[in-house]
mmCIF file of C-alpha atoms in Angstrom:
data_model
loop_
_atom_site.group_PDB
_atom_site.id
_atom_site.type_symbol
_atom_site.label_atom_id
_atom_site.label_comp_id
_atom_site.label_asym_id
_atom_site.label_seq_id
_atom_site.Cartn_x
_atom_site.Cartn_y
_atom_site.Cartn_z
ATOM 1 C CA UNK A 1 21.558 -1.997 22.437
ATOM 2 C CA UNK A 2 24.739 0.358 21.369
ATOM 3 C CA UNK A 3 23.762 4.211 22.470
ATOM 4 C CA UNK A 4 26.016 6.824 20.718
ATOM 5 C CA UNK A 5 26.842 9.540 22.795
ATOM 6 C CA UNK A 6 24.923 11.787 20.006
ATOM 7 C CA UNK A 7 21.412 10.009 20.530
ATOM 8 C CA UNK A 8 22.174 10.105 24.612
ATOM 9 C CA UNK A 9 22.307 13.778 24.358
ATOM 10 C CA UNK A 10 19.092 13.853 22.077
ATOM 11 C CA UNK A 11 17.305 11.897 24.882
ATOM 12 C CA UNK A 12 18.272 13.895 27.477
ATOM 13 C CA UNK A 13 16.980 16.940 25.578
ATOM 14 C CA UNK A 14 13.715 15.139 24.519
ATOM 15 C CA UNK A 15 13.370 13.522 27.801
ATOM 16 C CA UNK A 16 12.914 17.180 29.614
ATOM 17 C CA UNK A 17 16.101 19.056 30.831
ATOM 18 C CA UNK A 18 14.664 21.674 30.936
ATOM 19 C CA UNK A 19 11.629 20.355 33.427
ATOM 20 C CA UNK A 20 14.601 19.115 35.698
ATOM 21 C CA UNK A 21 15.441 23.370 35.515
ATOM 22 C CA UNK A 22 11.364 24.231 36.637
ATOM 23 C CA UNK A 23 9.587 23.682 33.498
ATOM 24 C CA UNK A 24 6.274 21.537 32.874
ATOM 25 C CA UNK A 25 5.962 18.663 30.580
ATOM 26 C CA UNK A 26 3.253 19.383 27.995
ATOM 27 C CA UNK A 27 1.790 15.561 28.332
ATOM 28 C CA UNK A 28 1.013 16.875 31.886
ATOM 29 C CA UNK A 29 -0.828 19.797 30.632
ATOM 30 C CA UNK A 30 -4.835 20.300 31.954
ATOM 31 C CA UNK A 31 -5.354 22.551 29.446
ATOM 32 C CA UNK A 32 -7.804 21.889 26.986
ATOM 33 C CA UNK A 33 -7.502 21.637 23.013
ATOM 34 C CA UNK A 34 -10.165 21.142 21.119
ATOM 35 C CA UNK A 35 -8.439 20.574 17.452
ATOM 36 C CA UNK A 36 -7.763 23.268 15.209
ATOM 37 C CA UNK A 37 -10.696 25.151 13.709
ATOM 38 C CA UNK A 38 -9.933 24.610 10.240
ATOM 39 C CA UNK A 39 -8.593 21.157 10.304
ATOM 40 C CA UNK A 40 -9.080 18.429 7.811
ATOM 41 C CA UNK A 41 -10.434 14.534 8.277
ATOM 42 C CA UNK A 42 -11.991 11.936 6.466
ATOM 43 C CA UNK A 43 -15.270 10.419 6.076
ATOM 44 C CA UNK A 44 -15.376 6.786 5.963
ATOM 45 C CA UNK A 45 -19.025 5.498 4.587
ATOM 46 C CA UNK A 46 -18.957 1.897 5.357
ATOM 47 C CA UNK A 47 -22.045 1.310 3.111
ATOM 48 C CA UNK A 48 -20.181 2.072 -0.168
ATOM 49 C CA UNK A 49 -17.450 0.135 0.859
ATOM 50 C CA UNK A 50 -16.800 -3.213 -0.660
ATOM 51 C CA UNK A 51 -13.824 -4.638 0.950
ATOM 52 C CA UNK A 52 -11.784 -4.512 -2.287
ATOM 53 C CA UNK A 53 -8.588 -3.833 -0.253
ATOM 54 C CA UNK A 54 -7.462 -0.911 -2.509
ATOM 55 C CA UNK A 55 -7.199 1.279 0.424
ATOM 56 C CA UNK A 56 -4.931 -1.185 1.922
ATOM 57 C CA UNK A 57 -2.743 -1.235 -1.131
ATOM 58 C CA UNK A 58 -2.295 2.693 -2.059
ATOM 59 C CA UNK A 59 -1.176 3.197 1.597
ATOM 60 C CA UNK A 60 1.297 0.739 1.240
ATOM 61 C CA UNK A 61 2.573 2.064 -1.958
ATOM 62 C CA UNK A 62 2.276 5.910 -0.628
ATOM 63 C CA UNK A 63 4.299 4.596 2.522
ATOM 64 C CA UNK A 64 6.608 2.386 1.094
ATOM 65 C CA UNK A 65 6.110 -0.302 3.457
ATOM 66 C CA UNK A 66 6.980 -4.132 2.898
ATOM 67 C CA UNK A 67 4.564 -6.113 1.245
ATOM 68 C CA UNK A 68 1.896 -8.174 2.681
ATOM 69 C CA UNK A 69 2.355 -12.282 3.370
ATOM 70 C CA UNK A 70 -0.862 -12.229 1.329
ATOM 71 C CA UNK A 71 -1.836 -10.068 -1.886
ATOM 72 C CA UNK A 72 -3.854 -7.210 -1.721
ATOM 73 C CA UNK A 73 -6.377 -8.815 -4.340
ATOM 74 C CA UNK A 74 -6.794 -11.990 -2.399
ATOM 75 C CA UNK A 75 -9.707 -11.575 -0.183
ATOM 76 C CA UNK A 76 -9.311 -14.505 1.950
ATOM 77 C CA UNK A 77 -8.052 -12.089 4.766
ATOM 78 C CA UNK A 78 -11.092 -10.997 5.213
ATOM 79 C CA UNK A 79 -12.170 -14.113 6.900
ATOM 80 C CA UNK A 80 -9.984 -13.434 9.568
ATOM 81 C CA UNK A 81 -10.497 -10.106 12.469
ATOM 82 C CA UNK A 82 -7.224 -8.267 11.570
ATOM 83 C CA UNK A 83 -5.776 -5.065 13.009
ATOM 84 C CA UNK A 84 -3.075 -2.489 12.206
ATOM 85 C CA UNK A 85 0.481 -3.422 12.305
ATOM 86 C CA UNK A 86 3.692 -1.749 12.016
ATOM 87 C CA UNK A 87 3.715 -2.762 8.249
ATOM 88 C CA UNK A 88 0.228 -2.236 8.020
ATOM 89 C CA UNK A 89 -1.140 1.117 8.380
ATOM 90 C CA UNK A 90 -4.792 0.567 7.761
ATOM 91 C CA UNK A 91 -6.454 -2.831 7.240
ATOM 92 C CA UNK A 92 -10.174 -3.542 6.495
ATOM 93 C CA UNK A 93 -12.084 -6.386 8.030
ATOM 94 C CA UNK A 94 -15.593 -7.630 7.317
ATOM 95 C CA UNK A 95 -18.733 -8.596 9.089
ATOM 96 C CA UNK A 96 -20.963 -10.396 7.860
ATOM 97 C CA UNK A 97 -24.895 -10.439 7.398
ATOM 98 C CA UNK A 98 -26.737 -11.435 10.631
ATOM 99 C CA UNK A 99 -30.161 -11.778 9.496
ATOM 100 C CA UNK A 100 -30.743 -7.842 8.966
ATOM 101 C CA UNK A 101 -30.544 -8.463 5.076
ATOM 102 C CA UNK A 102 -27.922 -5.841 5.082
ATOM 103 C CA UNK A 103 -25.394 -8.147 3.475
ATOM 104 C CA UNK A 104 -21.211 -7.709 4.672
ATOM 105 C CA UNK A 105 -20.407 -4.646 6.122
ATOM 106 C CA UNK A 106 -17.090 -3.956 6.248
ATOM 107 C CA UNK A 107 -14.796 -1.248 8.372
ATOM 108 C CA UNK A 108 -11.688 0.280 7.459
ATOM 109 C CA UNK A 109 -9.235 0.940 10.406
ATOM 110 C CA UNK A 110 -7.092 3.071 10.846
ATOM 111 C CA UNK A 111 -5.465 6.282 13.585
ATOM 112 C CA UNK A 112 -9.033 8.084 13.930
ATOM 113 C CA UNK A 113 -6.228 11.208 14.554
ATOM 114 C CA UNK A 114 -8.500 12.628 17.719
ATOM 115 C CA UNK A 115 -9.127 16.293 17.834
ATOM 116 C CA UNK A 116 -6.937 15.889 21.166
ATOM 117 C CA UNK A 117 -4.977 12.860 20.934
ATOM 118 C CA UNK A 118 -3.983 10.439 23.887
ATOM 119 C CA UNK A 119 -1.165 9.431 22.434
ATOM 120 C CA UNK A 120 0.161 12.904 22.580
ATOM 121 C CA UNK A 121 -1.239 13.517 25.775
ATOM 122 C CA UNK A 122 0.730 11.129 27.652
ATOM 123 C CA UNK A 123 4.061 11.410 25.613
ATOM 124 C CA UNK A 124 6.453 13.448 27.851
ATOM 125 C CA UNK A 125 8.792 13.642 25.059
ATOM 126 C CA UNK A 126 5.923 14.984 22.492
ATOM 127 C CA UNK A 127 6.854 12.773 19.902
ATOM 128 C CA UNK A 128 3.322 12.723 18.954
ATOM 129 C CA UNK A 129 0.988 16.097 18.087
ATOM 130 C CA UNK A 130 -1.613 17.614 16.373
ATOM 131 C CA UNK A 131 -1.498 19.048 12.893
ATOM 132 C CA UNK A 132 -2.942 22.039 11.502
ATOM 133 C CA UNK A 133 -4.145 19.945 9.044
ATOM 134 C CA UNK A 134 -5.538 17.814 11.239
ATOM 135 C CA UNK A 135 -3.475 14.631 10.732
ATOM 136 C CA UNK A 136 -1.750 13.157 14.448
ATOM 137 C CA UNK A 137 2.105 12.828 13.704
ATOM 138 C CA UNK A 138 5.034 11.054 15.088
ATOM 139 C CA UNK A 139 8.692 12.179 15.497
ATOM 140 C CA UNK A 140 10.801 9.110 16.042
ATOM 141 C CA UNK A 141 13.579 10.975 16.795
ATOM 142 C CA UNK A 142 12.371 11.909 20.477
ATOM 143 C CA UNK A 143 10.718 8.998 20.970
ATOM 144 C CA UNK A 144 12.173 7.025 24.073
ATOM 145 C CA UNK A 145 9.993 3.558 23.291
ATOM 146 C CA UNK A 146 8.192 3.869 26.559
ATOM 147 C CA UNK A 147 5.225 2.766 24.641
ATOM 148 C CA UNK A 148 2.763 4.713 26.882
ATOM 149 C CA UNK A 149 0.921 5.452 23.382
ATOM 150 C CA UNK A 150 0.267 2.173 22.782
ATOM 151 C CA UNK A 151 -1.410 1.438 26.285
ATOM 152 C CA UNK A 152 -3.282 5.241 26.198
ATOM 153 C CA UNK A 153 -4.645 5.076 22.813
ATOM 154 C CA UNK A 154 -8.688 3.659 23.234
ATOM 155 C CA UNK A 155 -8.685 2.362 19.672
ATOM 156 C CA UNK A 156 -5.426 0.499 20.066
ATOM 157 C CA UNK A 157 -3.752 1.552 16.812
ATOM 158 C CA UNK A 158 0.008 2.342 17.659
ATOM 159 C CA UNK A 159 1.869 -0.215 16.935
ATOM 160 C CA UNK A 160 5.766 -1.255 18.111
ATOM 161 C CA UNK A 161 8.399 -2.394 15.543
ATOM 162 C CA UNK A 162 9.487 -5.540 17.577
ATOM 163 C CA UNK A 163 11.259 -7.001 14.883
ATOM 164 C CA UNK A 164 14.001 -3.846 14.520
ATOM 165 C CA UNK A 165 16.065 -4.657 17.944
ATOM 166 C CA UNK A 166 18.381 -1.441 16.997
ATOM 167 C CA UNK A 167 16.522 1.688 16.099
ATOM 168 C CA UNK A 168 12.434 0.221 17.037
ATOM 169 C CA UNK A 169 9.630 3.227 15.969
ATOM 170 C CA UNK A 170 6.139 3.509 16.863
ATOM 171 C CA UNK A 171 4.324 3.222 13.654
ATOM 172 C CA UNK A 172 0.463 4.373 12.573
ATOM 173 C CA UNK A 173 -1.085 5.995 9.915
ATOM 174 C CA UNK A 174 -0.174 9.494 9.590
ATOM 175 C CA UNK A 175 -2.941 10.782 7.113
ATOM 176 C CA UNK A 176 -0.075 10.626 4.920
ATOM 177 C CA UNK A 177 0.603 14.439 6.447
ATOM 178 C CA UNK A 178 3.698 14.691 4.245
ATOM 179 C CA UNK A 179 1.116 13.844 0.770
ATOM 180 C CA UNK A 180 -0.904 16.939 2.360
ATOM 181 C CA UNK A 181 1.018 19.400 2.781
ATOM 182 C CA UNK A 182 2.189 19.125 -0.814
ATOM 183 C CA UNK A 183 -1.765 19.237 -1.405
ATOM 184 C CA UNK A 184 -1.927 15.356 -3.037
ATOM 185 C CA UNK A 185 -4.986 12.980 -1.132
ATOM 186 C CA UNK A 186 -4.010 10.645 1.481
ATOM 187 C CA UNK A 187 -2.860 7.385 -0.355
ATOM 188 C CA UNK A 188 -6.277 5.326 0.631
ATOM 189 C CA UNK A 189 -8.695 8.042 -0.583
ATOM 190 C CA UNK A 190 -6.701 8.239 -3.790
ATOM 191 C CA UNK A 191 -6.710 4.855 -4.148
ATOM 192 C CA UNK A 192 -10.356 3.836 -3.373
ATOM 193 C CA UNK A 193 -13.129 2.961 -6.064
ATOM 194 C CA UNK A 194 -16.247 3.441 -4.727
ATOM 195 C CA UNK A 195 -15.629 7.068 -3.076
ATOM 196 C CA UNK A 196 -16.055 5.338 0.467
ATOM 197 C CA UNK A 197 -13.697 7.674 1.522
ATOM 198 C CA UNK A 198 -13.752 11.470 1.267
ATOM 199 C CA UNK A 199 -11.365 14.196 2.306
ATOM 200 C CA UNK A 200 -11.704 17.501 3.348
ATOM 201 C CA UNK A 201 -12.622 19.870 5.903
ATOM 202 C CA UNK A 202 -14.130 18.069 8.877
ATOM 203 C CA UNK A 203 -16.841 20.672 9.227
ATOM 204 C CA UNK A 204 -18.033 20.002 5.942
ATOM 205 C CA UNK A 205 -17.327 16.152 5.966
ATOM 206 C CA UNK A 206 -20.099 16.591 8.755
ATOM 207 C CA UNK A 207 -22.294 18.163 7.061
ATOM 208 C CA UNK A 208 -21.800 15.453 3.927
ATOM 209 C CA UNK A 209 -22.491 13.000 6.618
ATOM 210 C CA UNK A 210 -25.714 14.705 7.964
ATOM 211 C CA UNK A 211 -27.199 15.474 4.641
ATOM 212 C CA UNK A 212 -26.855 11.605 3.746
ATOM 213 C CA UNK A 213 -28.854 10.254 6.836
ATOM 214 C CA UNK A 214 -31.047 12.799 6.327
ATOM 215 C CA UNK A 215 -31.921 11.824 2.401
ATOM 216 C CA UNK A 216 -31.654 8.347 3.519
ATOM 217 C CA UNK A 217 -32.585 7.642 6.911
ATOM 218 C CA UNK A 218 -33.109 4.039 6.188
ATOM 219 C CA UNK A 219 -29.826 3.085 5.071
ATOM 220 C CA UNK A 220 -27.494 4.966 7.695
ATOM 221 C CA UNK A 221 -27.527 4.869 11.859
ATOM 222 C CA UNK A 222 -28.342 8.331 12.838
ATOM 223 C CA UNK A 223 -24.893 9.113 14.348
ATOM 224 C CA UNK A 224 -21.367 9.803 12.700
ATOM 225 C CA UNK A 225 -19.145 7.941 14.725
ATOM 226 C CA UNK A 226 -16.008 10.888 15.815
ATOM 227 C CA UNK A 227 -18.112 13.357 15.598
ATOM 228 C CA UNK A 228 -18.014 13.821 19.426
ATOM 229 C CA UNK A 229 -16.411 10.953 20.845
ATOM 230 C CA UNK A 230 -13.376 11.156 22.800
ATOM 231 C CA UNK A 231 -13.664 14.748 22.596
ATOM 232 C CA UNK A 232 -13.913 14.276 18.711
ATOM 233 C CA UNK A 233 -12.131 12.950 15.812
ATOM 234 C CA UNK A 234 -10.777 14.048 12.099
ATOM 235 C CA UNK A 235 -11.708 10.688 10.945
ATOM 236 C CA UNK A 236 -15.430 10.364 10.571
ATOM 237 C CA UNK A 237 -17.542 6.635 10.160
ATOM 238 C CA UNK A 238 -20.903 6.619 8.927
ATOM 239 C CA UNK A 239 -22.217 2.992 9.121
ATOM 240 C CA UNK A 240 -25.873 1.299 8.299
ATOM 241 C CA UNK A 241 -25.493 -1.196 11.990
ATOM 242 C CA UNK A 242 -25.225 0.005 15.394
ATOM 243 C CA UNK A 243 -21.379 0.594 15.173
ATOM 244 C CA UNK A 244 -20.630 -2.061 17.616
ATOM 245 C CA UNK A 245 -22.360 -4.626 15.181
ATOM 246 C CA UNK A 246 -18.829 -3.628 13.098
ATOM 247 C CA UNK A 247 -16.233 -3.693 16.042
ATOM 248 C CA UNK A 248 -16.120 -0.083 17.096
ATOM 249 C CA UNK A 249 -16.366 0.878 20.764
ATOM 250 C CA UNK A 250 -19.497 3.222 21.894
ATOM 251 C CA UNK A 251 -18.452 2.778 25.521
ATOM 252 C CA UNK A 252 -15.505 5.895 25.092
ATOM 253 C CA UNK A 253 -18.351 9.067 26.092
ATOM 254 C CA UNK A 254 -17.329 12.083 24.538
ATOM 255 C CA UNK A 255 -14.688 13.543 27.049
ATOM 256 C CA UNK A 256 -11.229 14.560 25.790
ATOM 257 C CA UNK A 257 -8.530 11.850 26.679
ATOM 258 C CA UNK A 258 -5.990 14.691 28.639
ATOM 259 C CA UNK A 259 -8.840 15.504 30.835
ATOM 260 C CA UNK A 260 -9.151 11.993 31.913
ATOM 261 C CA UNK A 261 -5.440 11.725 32.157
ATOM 262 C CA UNK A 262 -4.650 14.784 33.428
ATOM 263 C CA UNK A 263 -4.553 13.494 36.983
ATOM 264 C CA UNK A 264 -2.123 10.571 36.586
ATOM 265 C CA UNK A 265 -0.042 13.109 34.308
ATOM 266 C CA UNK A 266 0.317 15.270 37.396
ATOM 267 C CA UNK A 267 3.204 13.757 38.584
ATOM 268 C CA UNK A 268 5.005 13.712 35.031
ATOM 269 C CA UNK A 269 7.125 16.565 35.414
ATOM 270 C CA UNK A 270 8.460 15.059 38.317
ATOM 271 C CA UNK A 271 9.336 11.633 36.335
ATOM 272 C CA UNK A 272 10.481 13.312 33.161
ATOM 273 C CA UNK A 273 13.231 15.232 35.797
ATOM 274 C CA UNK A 274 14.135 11.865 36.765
ATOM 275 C CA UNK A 275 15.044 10.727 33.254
ATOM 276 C CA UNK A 276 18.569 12.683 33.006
ATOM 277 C CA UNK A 277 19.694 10.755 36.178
ATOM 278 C CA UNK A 278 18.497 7.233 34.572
ATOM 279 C CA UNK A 279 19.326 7.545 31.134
ATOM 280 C CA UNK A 280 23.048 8.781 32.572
ATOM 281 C CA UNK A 281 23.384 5.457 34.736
ATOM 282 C CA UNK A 282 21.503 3.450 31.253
ATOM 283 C CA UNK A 283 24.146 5.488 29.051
ATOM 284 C CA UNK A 284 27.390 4.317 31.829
ATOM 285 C CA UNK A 285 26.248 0.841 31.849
ATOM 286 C CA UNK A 286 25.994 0.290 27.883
ATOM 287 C CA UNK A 287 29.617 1.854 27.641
ATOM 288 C CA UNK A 288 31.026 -0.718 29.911
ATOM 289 C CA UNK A 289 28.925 -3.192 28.663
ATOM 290 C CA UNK A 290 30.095 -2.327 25.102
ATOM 291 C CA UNK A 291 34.088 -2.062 25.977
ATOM 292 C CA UNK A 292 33.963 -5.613 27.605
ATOM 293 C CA UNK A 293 32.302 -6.634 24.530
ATOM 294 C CA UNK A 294 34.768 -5.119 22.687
ATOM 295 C CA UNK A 295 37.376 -6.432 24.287
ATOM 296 C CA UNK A 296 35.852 -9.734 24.092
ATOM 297 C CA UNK A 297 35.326 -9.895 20.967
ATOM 298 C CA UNK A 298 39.049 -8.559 20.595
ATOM 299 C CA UNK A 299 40.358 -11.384 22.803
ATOM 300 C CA UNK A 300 37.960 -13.907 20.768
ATOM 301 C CA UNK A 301 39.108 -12.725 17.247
ATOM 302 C CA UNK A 302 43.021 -13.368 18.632
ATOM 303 C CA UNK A 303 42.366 -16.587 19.948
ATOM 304 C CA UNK A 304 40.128 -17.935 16.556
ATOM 305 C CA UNK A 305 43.088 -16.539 14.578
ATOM 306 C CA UNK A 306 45.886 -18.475 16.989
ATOM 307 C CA UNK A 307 43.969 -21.226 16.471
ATOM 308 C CA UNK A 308 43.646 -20.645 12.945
ATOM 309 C CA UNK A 309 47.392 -20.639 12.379
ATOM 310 C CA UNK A 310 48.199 -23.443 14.392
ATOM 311 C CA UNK A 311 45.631 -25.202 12.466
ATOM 312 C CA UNK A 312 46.694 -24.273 9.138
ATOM 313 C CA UNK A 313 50.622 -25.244 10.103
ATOM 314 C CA UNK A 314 49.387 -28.731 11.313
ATOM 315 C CA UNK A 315 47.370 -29.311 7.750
ATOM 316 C CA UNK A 316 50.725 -27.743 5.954
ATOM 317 C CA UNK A 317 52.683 -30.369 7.550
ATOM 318 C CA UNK A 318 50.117 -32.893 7.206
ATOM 319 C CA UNK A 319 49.892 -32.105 3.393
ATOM 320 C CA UNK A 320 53.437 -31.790 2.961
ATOM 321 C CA UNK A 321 53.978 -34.979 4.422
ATOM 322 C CA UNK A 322 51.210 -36.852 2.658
ATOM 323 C CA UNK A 323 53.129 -35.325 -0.311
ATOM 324 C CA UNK A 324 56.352 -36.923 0.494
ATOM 325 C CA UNK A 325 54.790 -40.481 0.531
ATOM 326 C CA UNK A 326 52.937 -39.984 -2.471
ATOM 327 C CA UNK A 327 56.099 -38.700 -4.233
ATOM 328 C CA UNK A 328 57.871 -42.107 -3.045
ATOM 329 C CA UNK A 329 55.267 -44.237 -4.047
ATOM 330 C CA UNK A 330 55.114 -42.343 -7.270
ATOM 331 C CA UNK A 331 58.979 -43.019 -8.147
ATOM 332 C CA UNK A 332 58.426 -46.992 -6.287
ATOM 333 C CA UNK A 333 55.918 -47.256 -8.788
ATOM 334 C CA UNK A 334 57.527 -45.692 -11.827
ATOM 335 C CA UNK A 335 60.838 -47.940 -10.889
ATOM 336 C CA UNK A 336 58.917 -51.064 -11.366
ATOM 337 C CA UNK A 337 56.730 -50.667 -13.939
ATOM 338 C CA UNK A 338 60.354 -49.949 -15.992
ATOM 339 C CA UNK A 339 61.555 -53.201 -14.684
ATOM 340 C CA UNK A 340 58.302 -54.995 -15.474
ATOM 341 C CA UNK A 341 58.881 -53.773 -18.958
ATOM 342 C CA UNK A 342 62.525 -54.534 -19.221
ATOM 343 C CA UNK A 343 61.786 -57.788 -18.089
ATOM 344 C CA UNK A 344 58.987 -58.270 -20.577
ATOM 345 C CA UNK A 345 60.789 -57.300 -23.639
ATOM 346 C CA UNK A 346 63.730 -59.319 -23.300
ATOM 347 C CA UNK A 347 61.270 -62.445 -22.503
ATOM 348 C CA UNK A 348 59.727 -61.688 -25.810
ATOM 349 C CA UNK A 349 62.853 -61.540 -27.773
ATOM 350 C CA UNK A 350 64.049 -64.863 -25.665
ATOM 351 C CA UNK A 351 61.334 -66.664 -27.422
ATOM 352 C CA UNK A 352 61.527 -65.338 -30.684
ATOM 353 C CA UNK A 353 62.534 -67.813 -33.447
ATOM 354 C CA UNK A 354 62.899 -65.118 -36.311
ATOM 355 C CA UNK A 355 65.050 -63.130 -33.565
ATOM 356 C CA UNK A 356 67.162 -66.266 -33.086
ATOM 357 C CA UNK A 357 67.833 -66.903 -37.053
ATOM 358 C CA UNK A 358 68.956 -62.877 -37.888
ATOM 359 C CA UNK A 359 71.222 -63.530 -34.703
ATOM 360 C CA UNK A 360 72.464 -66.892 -36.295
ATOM 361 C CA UNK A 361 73.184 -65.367 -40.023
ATOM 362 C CA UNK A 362 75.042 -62.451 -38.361
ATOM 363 C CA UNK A 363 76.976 -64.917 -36.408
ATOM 364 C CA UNK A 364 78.167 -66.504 -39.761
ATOM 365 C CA UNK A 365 78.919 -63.634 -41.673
ATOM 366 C CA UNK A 366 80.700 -61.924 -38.866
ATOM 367 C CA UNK A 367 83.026 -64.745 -39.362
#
C-alpha cells in the first residue's frame, strides 16, 4: 500500500509522539467514565417491532451507503441470522415462535454506543470516543487499522472495509451524530412505523421503559437490556423473551469494559512509543518498495513500447508488401481480362456474315 509522506506524519502524531516524550495513552487510562449526565440513547421495544426493514432502509439512505444484494422490502433475509457489515449499519433478524404463543420476535442490531466504550478504550490512537450526545464516534483519519475494536467490542459490531485495499475504515453506526447535532432523528427512528424506536434522553427513555413493564408486566421481561450492562448503554432493548431467546448476551455483568482492560492496557504507553520507530522502518520500506516499482514499471512501459514499434514496423512491411502483390496481381489481372476481350471481339466480327458483306461492298466501291 502507497504511504504519502503527509499520512506518515499523521500516524506518527496519532500513533503517540508525544507518549514517546513521557505522556500516557488515554486507551491506557484506569480512570473511570461513566457517560455524560445528560446524554441521549434510544429505546428499542422489540414487541412493536415487525421486521418491516424500514430501519434498515432510512439508515442506508441517511448514510449513503451502497445498496443491499437484496431489497429492503423483500423479507426473505429474515430467514437467515445476519449481522452488521461495513455497508450495513444496522440489520434486523427474526426469531421465531417456540411454543410461548408469542409469535416472531425480532431484534434490531446495531453499536449499543456504551456509556464507556471498549472500542475507545483500547484505541491508542482515540479514533473512537464518547459524545456529549451520547452517540460513540469514529475518526478515520487516526485510525491505524489495528482492528483492536473489532476484537474488544462484546457485541461484535465494528466492522473492517476489506474490500477497499487503499484507504480501509472501521465502519458502525454512529447514531447518525452528524443528523443530531443539527437536531434531525437518527435515520432508523425517523424512518420506523410502528414507533419501535424512540429517541431521547436516556434517563427518560428509562423511565418510558419502566413505566411500560410496569402497566404491562405480562407482555415485557422485567429488565431493560443496557440499562446496566457493561457499565451501561445509550441504546436501550426492552423485549417480551428472556433476551437470550433473541440473540443478546446476558453473560457481559455490569462492569465497565476499561476496568477490565485496564490491566492489559498498562503496557500501552510503552507500545504506542514504539510505533514512531516501526511506522519509520514501515514508511522506508514502502519508499523502496515503491521506487523499484516505479522503476519497474518504467523499464516495463520501455520495453512494451520497443516491442510495440518493432511490431508495428514488421506489420508495416508485412502490409506494404502484401500490397505490392496485390497491386501486381491487380494489373496481371486487368492485362488479361483486356486481352480476353480483344480477343473476343475480333472472334465475333470473324464470324460475322453481315460484317463480311459491308466489307465486300466497300471493297467494290473503293474501286
Amino acid at each position: 500500500m502507497s504511504i504519502s509522506r503527509r499520512k506518515f506524519i499523521g500516524w506518527l502524531g496519532a500513533a503517540g509522539m508525544g507518549t514517546a516524550l513521557g505522556k500516557t495513552a488515554g486507551a491506557a487510562s484506569n480512570k473511570n467514565f461513566s457517560g455524560y449526565p445528560d446524554s441521549n440513547g434510544v429505546l428499542f421495544d422489540s414487541t412493536r417491532c415487525i421486521g418491516c426493514r424500514k430501519c434498515e432502509e432510512g439508515c442506508n439512505e441517511v448514510n449513503d451507503l451502497p445498496g443491499p444484494d437484496k431489497a429492503f422490502s423483500d423479507l426473505s433475509v429474515l430467514d437467515t441470522e445476519r449481522r452488521t457489515t461495513s455497508k450495513a449499519y444496522t440489520i434486523v433478524n427474526r426469531y421465531d415462535d417456540d411454543g410461548d404463543n408469542k409469535g416472531p420476535l425480532y431484534r434490531k442490531v446495531q453499536c449499543n454506543h456504551c456509556l464507556e466504550p471498549a472500542c475507545a478504550s483500547v484505541c491508542f490512537v482515540k479514533a473512537f470516543s464518547k459524545t456529549e450526545s451520547g452517540a460513540v464516534i469514529y475518526d478515520e483519519t487516526v485510525c491505524v487499522g489495528c482492528r483492536y475494536c473489532m476484537i474488544a467490542c462484546p457485541f461484535e459490531i465494528p466492522a473492517y472495509e476489506y474490500d477497499s485495499a487503499f484507504s480501509p475504515r472501521v465502519r458502525k453506526c454512529t447514531m447518525c451524530h452528524p443528523r443530531i447535532v443539527k437536531g434531525l432523528l437518527p435515520g432508523c427512528v425517523e424512518a420506523c412505523p410502528t414507533e419501535a424506536l424512540t429517541y431521547g434522553n436516556r434517563e427518560d427513555l428509562l423511565r418510558i421503559g419502566r413505566e411500560r413493564i410496569r402497566k404491562f408486566p405480562e407482555r415485557y421481561v422485567n429488565h431493560i437490556y443496557g440499562e446496566n450492562e457493561m457499565g451501561g448503554t445509550s441504546w436501550l432493548h426492552m423485549s417480551a423473551v428472556p433476551f437470550k431467546d433473541i440473540g443478546m448476551r446476558e453473560d457481559l455483568g455490569v462492569t465497565p469494559a476499561p476496568k477490565l482492560t485496564s490491566g492489559a492496557l498498562s503496557v500501552v504507553p510503552m507500545v504506542v512509543g514504539l510505533w514512531p520507530v516501526l511506522l519509520g522502518g514501515v514508511y522506508a520500506i514502502n519508499k523502496r518498495r515503491e521506487k523499484i516499482e516505479k522503476q519497474e514499471k518504467e523499464q516495463a512501459v520501455s520495453e512494451a513500447l520497443e516491442n510495440a514499434r518493432a511490431d508495428a514496423k514488421a506489420e508495416m512491411a508485412e502490409a506494404m508488401k502484401f500490397a505490392e502483390k496485390q497491386k501486381e496481381k491487380a494489373i496481371e489481372k486487368a492485362v488479361s481480362q483486356a486481352l480476353e476481350e480483344a480477343a473476343k471481339a475480333a472472334e465475333e466480327e470473324a464470324s460475322d456474315p453481315e460484317a463480311e458483306d459491308i466489307d465486300k461492298k466497300s471493297s467494290e466501291e473503293d474501286s
